Amino acid sequence: MNPFPAQDWPDDIFTEPEDVDPDTLANLGPLTRLAGIWEGRKGVDLNPKADGPERRAFLERIELQPIDPQANGPQLFYGLRYHIHINTEEEDITFHDQVGYWSYEPATGLILQSLTIPRGQAALSAGRASADGSSLKVAARRGETDYGIVSTGFLEHAFRTDSFELTITFNPDGSWSYVSDTMLSVRGQAEPFRHRDRNTLVKVAEPTPNPLALIAAARTA
């Protein structure tokens, strides 16, 4: 269900906001603590196999870099472009690769996560931060036309994704942890399978300011 109903949107759908602050890092709200480059070495993945669930440990690197402000008419987003790369200690091949955007709408508190994986799946999840800012949660459901999930024909046939939920918790030491739950309908299995990933990430590098912010800074230097 759309948590931001249409009656909350303005009648003027064309006019874009003026005097937009070019500094994305200063306007990310609850996404601020995600900006940067992160690594985690204690990831755990639980995924379905023919002989039963398989548990794998993994290594993860996530880059989250600010992009220029984005407008849909009056709607204004500040966001982060991200790339996730995961492998395991025992194998050099890529275990998981994912790209997308985190977006924040200051006017409403809306948080979006878009994701694409190269096995033929994409999703747009929506949610909000907790009231105290210590966590955020986004979710998407198959069949929704706004915050939904799309997959290849084979994945729909064999490993249908019915829902996705991601919860991020910001830790006192500056790290952050996540738990993602993907509910799968696996062909030949009577019960849904909860595909769960979890990890804790620590910062290894600071973000690079977005292009418009760099231009604005150079003009005032």
CSV table of C-alpha atoms in Angstrom, one decimal:
chain,number,residue,atom,x,y,z
A,1,MET,CA,0.0,0.0,0.0
A,2,ASN,CA,1.3,3.5,-0.9
A,3,PRO,CA,2.1,5.2,2.4
A,4,PHE,CA,1.9,8.6,0.8
A,5,PRO,CA,-1.7,8.9,-0.7
A,6,ALA,CA,-2.4,10.9,-3.8
A,7,GLN,CA,-4.5,13.5,-1.9
A,8,ASP,CA,-1.3,14.7,-0.2
A,9,TRP,CA,0.3,15.7,-3.6
A,10,PRO,CA,-0.1,19.3,-4.9
A,11,ASP,CA,-2.3,20.2,-7.8
A,12,ASP,CA,0.6,21.8,-9.6
A,13,ILE,CA,2.6,18.8,-10.9
A,14,PHE,CA,5.0,20.8,-13.2
A,15,THR,CA,6.6,23.6,-11.2
A,16,GLU,CA,10.0,22.6,-9.7
A,17,PRO,CA,11.3,24.1,-6.5
A,18,GLU,CA,13.6,27.1,-6.6
A,19,ASP,CA,16.7,28.0,-4.6
A,20,VAL,CA,17.6,24.3,-4.1
A,21,ASP,CA,20.6,23.8,-1.9
A,22,PRO,CA,23.2,22.1,-4.1
A,23,ASP,CA,24.9,20.3,-1.2
A,24,THR,CA,23.4,16.8,-1.1
A,25,LEU,CA,25.5,15.7,1.9
A,26,ALA,CA,23.9,18.5,4.0
A,27,ASN,CA,20.3,17.5,3.1
A,28,LEU,CA,20.3,13.7,3.4
A,29,GLY,CA,18.4,13.6,6.7
A,30,PRO,CA,18.2,10.0,8.0
A,31,LEU,CA,20.4,8.8,5.1
A,32,THR,CA,23.4,11.0,6.2
A,33,ARG,CA,25.0,8.2,8.1
A,34,LEU,CA,25.0,5.9,5.1
A,35,ALA,CA,27.2,8.2,2.9
A,36,GLY,CA,30.7,6.9,2.3
A,37,ILE,CA,32.5,3.6,1.6
A,38,TRP,CA,31.9,0.7,3.9
A,39,GLU,CA,33.1,-2.9,4.4
A,40,GLY,CA,31.8,-5.8,6.4
A,41,ARG,CA,33.4,-9.2,7.1
A,42,LYS,CA,30.7,-10.9,9.1
A,43,GLY,CA,27.8,-11.2,6.6
A,44,VAL,CA,25.5,-14.2,6.8
A,45,ASP,CA,23.3,-15.4,3.9
A,46,LEU,CA,20.5,-18.0,4.2
A,47,ASN,CA,19.3,-19.1,0.8
A,48,PRO,CA,17.3,-22.0,-0.7
A,49,LYS,CA,18.9,-25.0,-2.3
A,50,ALA,CA,17.5,-28.4,-3.5
A,51,ASP,CA,18.8,-30.2,-0.4
A,52,GLY,CA,17.5,-27.6,2.0
A,53,PRO,CA,18.6,-24.1,3.2
A,54,GLU,CA,22.2,-23.1,2.8
A,55,ARG,CA,24.0,-20.8,5.2
A,56,ARG,CA,27.0,-18.8,3.7
A,57,ALA,CA,29.3,-16.3,5.3
A,58,PHE,CA,30.3,-13.4,3.1
A,59,LEU,CA,32.5,-10.3,2.7
A,60,GLU,CA,30.8,-7.1,1.6
A,61,ARG,CA,31.8,-3.7,0.2
A,62,ILE,CA,29.3,-0.9,-0.3
A,63,GLU,CA,30.0,2.5,-1.9
A,64,LEU,CA,27.3,5.2,-1.3
A,65,GLN,CA,28.1,8.5,-3.0
A,66,PRO,CA,25.9,11.6,-3.1
A,67,ILE,CA,24.2,12.6,-6.4
A,68,ASP,CA,22.8,16.0,-7.4
A,69,PRO,CA,19.3,17.0,-6.1
A,70,GLN,CA,16.6,15.4,-8.2
A,71,ALA,CA,13.1,16.9,-8.9
A,72,ASN,CA,9.8,15.4,-10.1
A,73,GLY,CA,8.0,18.6,-10.7
A,74,PRO,CA,7.5,19.9,-7.1
A,75,GLN,CA,8.9,16.7,-5.5
A,76,LEU,CA,12.5,17.1,-4.5
A,77,PHE,CA,14.9,14.3,-3.6
A,78,TYR,CA,18.4,14.2,-2.2
A,79,GLY,CA,20.1,10.9,-2.6
A,80,LEU,CA,23.0,8.4,-2.8
A,81,ARG,CA,24.1,6.2,-5.7
A,82,TYR,CA,25.3,2.9,-4.4
A,83,HIS,CA,27.1,-0.2,-5.5
A,84,ILE,CA,27.2,-3.4,-3.4
A,85,HIS,CA,29.8,-6.1,-4.1
A,86,ILE,CA,29.9,-9.4,-2.2
A,87,ASN,CA,32.1,-12.4,-2.3
A,88,THR,CA,33.3,-15.1,0.1
A,89,GLU,CA,36.6,-16.0,1.7
A,90,GLU,CA,36.7,-19.4,-0.1
A,91,GLU,CA,35.9,-18.1,-3.6
A,92,ASP,CA,37.1,-15.2,-5.7
A,93,ILE,CA,34.0,-15.0,-7.9
A,94,THR,CA,31.3,-12.5,-7.2
A,95,PHE,CA,28.6,-13.9,-4.8
A,96,HIS,CA,26.3,-10.9,-5.3
A,97,ASP,CA,26.4,-7.6,-7.2
A,98,GLN,CA,23.8,-4.8,-6.8
A,99,VAL,CA,23.4,-1.2,-7.9
A,100,GLY,CA,20.8,1.5,-7.2
A,101,TYR,CA,19.9,4.6,-5.3
A,102,TRP,CA,18.8,5.7,-1.8
A,103,SER,CA,16.6,8.8,-2.0
A,104,TYR,CA,15.2,11.1,0.7
A,105,GLU,CA,12.3,13.6,0.3
A,106,PRO,CA,12.7,16.2,3.1
A,107,ALA,CA,9.2,17.6,2.6
A,108,THR,CA,7.5,14.3,3.5
A,109,GLY,CA,10.1,12.1,5.1
A,110,LEU,CA,9.8,9.5,2.3
A,111,ILE,CA,12.8,7.2,1.9
A,112,LEU,CA,13.3,5.2,-1.3
A,113,GLN,CA,15.7,2.4,-2.2
A,114,SER,CA,15.9,1.3,-5.8
A,115,LEU,CA,17.9,-1.9,-6.6
A,116,THR,CA,18.9,-3.8,-9.6
A,117,ILE,CA,20.7,-7.1,-9.7
A,118,PRO,CA,22.3,-8.6,-12.9
A,119,ARG,CA,20.3,-11.8,-12.7
A,120,GLY,CA,17.2,-10.0,-14.0
A,121,GLN,CA,15.5,-8.4,-11.0
A,122,ALA,CA,14.7,-4.8,-9.9
A,123,ALA,CA,12.7,-3.3,-7.1
A,124,LEU,CA,11.6,0.1,-5.7
A,125,SER,CA,11.1,0.0,-1.9
A,126,ALA,CA,9.6,2.8,0.3
A,127,GLY,CA,9.6,3.6,3.9
A,128,ARG,CA,10.6,6.0,6.7
A,129,ALA,CA,13.1,6.5,9.4
A,130,SER,CA,12.2,5.7,13.0
A,131,ALA,CA,11.1,8.6,15.1
A,132,ASP,CA,14.5,8.8,16.9
A,133,GLY,CA,16.5,8.4,13.7
A,134,SER,CA,18.3,5.3,15.0
A,135,SER,CA,16.9,3.0,12.2
A,136,LEU,CA,15.1,3.0,8.9
A,137,LYS,CA,13.0,0.5,7.1
A,138,VAL,CA,11.9,0.1,3.5
A,139,ALA,CA,9.7,-2.5,1.8
A,140,ALA,CA,8.3,-3.6,-1.6
A,141,ARG,CA,5.8,-6.1,-2.7
A,142,ARG,CA,5.3,-8.0,-5.9
A,143,GLY,CA,2.3,-6.8,-8.0
A,144,GLU,CA,2.5,-3.2,-6.7
A,145,THR,CA,2.8,-0.5,-9.4
A,146,ASP,CA,4.5,2.1,-7.3
A,147,TYR,CA,6.7,0.3,-4.7
A,148,GLY,CA,7.0,-3.1,-6.3
A,149,ILE,CA,9.3,-5.9,-7.6
A,150,VAL,CA,9.9,-7.1,-11.2
A,151,SER,CA,11.7,-10.2,-12.3
A,152,THR,CA,12.6,-12.3,-15.3
A,153,GLY,CA,10.2,-15.0,-16.5
A,154,PHE,CA,12.4,-17.8,-15.0
A,155,LEU,CA,12.6,-16.2,-11.6
A,156,GLU,CA,8.8,-15.7,-11.6
A,157,HIS,CA,8.5,-19.5,-12.5
A,158,ALA,CA,11.1,-20.9,-10.2
A,159,PHE,CA,12.0,-18.4,-7.4
A,160,ARG,CA,9.1,-15.9,-7.3
A,161,THR,CA,9.8,-12.9,-5.0
A,162,ASP,CA,6.7,-11.9,-3.2
A,163,SER,CA,8.0,-9.3,-0.8
A,164,PHE,CA,11.2,-7.6,0.3
A,165,GLU,CA,12.0,-5.7,3.5
A,166,LEU,CA,15.2,-4.1,4.6
A,167,THR,CA,15.9,-2.7,8.1
A,168,ILE,CA,19.0,-0.7,8.8
A,169,THR,CA,20.1,0.1,12.4
A,170,PHE,CA,22.7,2.8,13.1
A,171,ASN,CA,25.1,1.7,15.9
A,172,PRO,CA,26.7,4.0,18.5
A,173,ASP,CA,30.2,3.3,17.3
A,174,GLY,CA,29.4,4.8,13.8
A,175,SER,CA,28.9,1.4,12.1
A,176,TRP,CA,25.5,0.3,10.8
A,177,SER,CA,23.8,-3.1,10.5
A,178,TYR,CA,21.1,-4.4,8.3
A,179,VAL,CA,18.7,-7.3,8.0
A,180,SER,CA,17.0,-8.0,4.7
A,181,ASP,CA,14.2,-10.5,4.3
A,182,THR,CA,13.1,-11.6,0.9
A,183,MET,CA,10.0,-13.9,0.8
A,184,LEU,CA,10.3,-16.5,-2.0
A,185,SER,CA,7.8,-18.9,-3.5
A,186,VAL,CA,10.2,-21.7,-4.6
A,187,ARG,CA,8.7,-24.1,-7.2
A,188,GLY,CA,8.0,-27.5,-5.7
A,189,GLN,CA,8.0,-26.2,-2.1
A,190,ALA,CA,4.7,-25.9,-0.2
A,191,GLU,CA,5.8,-23.1,2.2
A,192,PRO,CA,7.3,-19.7,1.4
A,193,PHE,CA,11.1,-19.4,2.0
A,194,ARG,CA,12.5,-16.5,4.0
A,195,HIS,CA,15.8,-15.6,2.3
A,196,ARG,CA,17.7,-13.6,4.9
A,197,ASP,CA,20.9,-11.6,4.7
A,198,ARG,CA,22.5,-9.7,7.6
A,199,ASN,CA,25.8,-7.8,8.1
A,200,THR,CA,27.5,-5.0,10.0
A,201,LEU,CA,29.4,-2.4,8.0
A,202,VAL,CA,32.3,-0.1,9.1
A,203,LYS,CA,33.4,3.0,7.3
A,204,VAL,CA,36.7,2.8,5.3
A,205,ALA,CA,36.5,6.1,3.4
A,206,GLU,CA,34.5,9.3,3.3
A,207,PRO,CA,32.1,10.2,0.5
A,208,THR,CA,32.9,12.6,-2.4
A,209,PRO,CA,30.7,15.7,-2.6
A,210,ASN,CA,28.2,15.7,-5.4
A,211,PRO,CA,29.1,17.5,-8.7
A,212,LEU,CA,26.8,20.5,-8.1
A,213,ALA,CA,28.2,21.0,-4.6
A,214,LEU,CA,31.7,21.0,-5.9
A,215,ILE,CA,30.8,23.5,-8.6
A,216,ALA,CA,29.1,25.8,-6.0
A,217,ALA,CA,32.1,25.5,-3.7
A,218,ALA,CA,34.5,26.4,-6.5
A,219,ARG,CA,32.5,29.5,-7.4
A,220,THR,CA,32.7,30.8,-3.9
A,221,ALA,CA,36.3,30.0,-3.3
